[in-house]
mmCIF file of C-alpha atoms in Angstrom:
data_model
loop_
_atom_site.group_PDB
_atom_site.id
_atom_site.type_symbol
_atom_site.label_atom_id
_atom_site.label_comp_id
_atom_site.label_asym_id
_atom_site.label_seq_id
_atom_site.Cartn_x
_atom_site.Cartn_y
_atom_site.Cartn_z
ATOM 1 C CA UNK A 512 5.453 -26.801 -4.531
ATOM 2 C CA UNK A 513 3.130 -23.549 -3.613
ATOM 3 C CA UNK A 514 3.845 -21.465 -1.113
ATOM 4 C CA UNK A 515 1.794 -23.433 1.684
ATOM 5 C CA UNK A 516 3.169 -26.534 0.913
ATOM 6 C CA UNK A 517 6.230 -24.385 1.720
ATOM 7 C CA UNK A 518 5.020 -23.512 4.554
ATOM 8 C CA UNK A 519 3.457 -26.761 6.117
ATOM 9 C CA UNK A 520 7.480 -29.002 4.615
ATOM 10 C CA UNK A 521 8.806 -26.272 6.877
ATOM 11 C CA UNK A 522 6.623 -26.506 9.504
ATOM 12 C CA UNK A 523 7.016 -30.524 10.233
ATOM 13 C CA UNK A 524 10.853 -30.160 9.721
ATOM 14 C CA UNK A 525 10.956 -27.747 12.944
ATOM 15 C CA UNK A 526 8.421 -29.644 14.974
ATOM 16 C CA UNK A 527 10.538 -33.178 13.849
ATOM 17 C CA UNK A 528 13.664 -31.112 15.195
ATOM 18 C CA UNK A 529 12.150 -30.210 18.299
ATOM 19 C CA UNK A 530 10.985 -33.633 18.655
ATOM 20 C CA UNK A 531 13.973 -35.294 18.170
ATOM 21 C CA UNK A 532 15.288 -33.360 21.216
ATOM 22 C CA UNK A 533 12.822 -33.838 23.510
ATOM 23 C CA UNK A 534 10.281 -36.528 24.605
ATOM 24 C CA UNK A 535 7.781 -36.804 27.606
ATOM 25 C CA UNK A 536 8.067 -39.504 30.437
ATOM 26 C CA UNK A 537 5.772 -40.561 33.222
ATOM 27 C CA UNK A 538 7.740 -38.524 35.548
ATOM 28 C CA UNK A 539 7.792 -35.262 33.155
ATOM 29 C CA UNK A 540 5.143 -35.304 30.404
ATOM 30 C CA UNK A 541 5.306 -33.579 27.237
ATOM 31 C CA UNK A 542 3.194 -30.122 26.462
ATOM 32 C CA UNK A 543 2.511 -30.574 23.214
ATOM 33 C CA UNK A 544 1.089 -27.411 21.417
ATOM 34 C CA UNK A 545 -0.856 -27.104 17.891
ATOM 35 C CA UNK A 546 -1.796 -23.574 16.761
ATOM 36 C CA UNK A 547 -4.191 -22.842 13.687
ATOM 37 C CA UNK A 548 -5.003 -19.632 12.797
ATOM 38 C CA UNK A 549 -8.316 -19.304 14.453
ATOM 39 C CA UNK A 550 -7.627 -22.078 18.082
ATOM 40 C CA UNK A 551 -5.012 -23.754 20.235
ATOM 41 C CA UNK A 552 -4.904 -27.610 21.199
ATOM 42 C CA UNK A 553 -2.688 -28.252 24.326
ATOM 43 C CA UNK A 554 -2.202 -31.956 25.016
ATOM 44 C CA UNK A 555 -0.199 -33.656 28.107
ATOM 45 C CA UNK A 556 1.400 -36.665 26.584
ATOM 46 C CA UNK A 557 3.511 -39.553 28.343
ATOM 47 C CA UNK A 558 5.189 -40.698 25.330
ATOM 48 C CA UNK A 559 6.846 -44.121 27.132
ATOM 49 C CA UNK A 560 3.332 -45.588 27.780
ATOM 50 C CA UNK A 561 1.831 -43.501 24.321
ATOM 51 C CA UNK A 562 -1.148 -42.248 26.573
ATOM 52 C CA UNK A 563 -2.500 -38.626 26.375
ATOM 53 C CA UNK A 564 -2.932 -37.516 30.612
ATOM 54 C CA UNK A 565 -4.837 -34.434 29.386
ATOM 55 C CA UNK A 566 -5.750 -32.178 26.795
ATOM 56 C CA UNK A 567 -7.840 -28.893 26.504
ATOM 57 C CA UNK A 568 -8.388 -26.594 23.188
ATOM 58 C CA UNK A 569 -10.164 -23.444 22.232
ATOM 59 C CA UNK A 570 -12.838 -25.552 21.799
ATOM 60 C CA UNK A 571 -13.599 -26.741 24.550
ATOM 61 C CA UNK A 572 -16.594 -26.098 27.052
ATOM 62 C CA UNK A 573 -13.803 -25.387 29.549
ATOM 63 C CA UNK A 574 -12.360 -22.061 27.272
ATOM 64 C CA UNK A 575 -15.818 -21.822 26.150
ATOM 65 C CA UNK A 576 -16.363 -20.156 29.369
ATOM 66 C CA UNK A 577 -14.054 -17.811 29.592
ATOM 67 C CA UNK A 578 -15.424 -15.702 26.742
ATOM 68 C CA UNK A 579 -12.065 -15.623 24.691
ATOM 69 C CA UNK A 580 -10.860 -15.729 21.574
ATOM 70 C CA UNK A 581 -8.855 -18.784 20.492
ATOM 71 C CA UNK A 582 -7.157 -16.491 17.956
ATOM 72 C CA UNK A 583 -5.348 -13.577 20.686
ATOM 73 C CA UNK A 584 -2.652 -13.631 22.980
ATOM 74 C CA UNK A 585 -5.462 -13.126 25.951
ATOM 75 C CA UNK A 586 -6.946 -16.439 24.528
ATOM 76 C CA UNK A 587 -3.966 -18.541 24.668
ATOM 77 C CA UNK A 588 -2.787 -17.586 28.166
ATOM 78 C CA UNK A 589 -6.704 -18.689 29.399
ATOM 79 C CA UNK A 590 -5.991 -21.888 27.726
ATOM 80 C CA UNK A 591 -2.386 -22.113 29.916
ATOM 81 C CA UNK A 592 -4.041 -21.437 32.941
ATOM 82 C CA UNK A 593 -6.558 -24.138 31.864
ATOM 83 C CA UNK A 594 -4.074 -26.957 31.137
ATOM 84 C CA UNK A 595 -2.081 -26.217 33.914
ATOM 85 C CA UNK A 596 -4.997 -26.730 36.301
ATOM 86 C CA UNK A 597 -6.061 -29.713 34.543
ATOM 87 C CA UNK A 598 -2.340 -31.656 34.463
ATOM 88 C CA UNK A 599 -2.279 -30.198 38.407
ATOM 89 C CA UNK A 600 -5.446 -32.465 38.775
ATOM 90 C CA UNK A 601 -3.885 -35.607 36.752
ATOM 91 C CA UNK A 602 -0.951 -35.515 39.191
ATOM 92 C CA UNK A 603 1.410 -34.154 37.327
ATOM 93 C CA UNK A 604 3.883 -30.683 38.200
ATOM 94 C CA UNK A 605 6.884 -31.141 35.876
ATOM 95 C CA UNK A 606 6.596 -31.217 32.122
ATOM 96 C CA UNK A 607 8.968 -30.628 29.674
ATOM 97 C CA UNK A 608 7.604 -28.019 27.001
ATOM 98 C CA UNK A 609 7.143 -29.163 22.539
ATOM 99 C CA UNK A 610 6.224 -25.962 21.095
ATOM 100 C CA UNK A 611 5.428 -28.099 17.910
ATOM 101 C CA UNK A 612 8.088 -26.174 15.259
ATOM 102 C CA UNK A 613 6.331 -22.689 15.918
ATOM 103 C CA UNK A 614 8.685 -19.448 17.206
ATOM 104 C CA UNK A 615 8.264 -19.088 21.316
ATOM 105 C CA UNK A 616 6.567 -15.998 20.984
ATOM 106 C CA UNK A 617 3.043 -14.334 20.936
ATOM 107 C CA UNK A 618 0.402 -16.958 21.736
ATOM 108 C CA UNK A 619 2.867 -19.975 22.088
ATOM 109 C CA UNK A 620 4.878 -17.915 24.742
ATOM 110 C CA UNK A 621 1.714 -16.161 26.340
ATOM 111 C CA UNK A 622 0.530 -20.078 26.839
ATOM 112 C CA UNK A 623 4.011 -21.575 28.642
ATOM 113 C CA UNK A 624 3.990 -18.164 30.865
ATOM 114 C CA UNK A 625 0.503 -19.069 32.172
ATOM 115 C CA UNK A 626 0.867 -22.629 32.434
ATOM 116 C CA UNK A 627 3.861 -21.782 34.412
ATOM 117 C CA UNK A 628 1.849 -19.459 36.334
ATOM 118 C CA UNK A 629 -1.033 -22.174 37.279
ATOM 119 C CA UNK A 630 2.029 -24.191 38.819
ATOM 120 C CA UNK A 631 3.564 -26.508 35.601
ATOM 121 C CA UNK A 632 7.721 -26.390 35.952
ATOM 122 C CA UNK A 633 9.079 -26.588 32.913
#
């Protein structure tokens, strides 16, 4: 096994931990965060009925927009504001929060601080 098979086995164990903890509902949806290197992908899942509400990226014409980097801290917390304006249009205000195995810090934190800001409780 190379090091980013390493890497990736470690990866999926965290996020399989975290997801054996939590688990989105109708009433509180699941954040569910993927980082690369380069973007973000933010999805608003209601794992009960298996339906995505929402979901916004880096990609996106939405981001586009803004004029930000997928890759910075400045980035991420424009995509936060972005899905938490988005799920505040789907009808939904309390989510609970899968940071998908990465640490809560830099761009995963700056993300949950802004979504929090646009009005999410989690």
């Amino acid at each position: 096994m190379n090091k980013l098979q390493k890497k990736q086995a470690a990866l999926a164990r965290r996020h399989r931990r975290v997801r054996g903890k939590i688990a989105g509902t109708a009433a509180r949806p699941r954040v569910c965060v993927t980082r690369s290197n380069s973007n973000m992908y933010v999805q608003v899942i209601d794992d009960v009925a298996g339906k995505t509400i929402c979901g916004v990226s880096t990609l996106g014409p939405d981001f586009k927009a803004t004029g930000k980097s997928g890759a910075t801290v400045e980035g991420a917390a424009a995509l936060g504001a972005i899905v938490g304006k988005k799920a505040q249009e789907s009808g939904v205000t309390e989510v609970v929060f899968d940071r998908g195995g990465n640490l809560y810090h830099g761009r995963i934190k700056a993300l949950a601080d802004a979504a929090r800001e646009a009005g999410l409780k989690f």
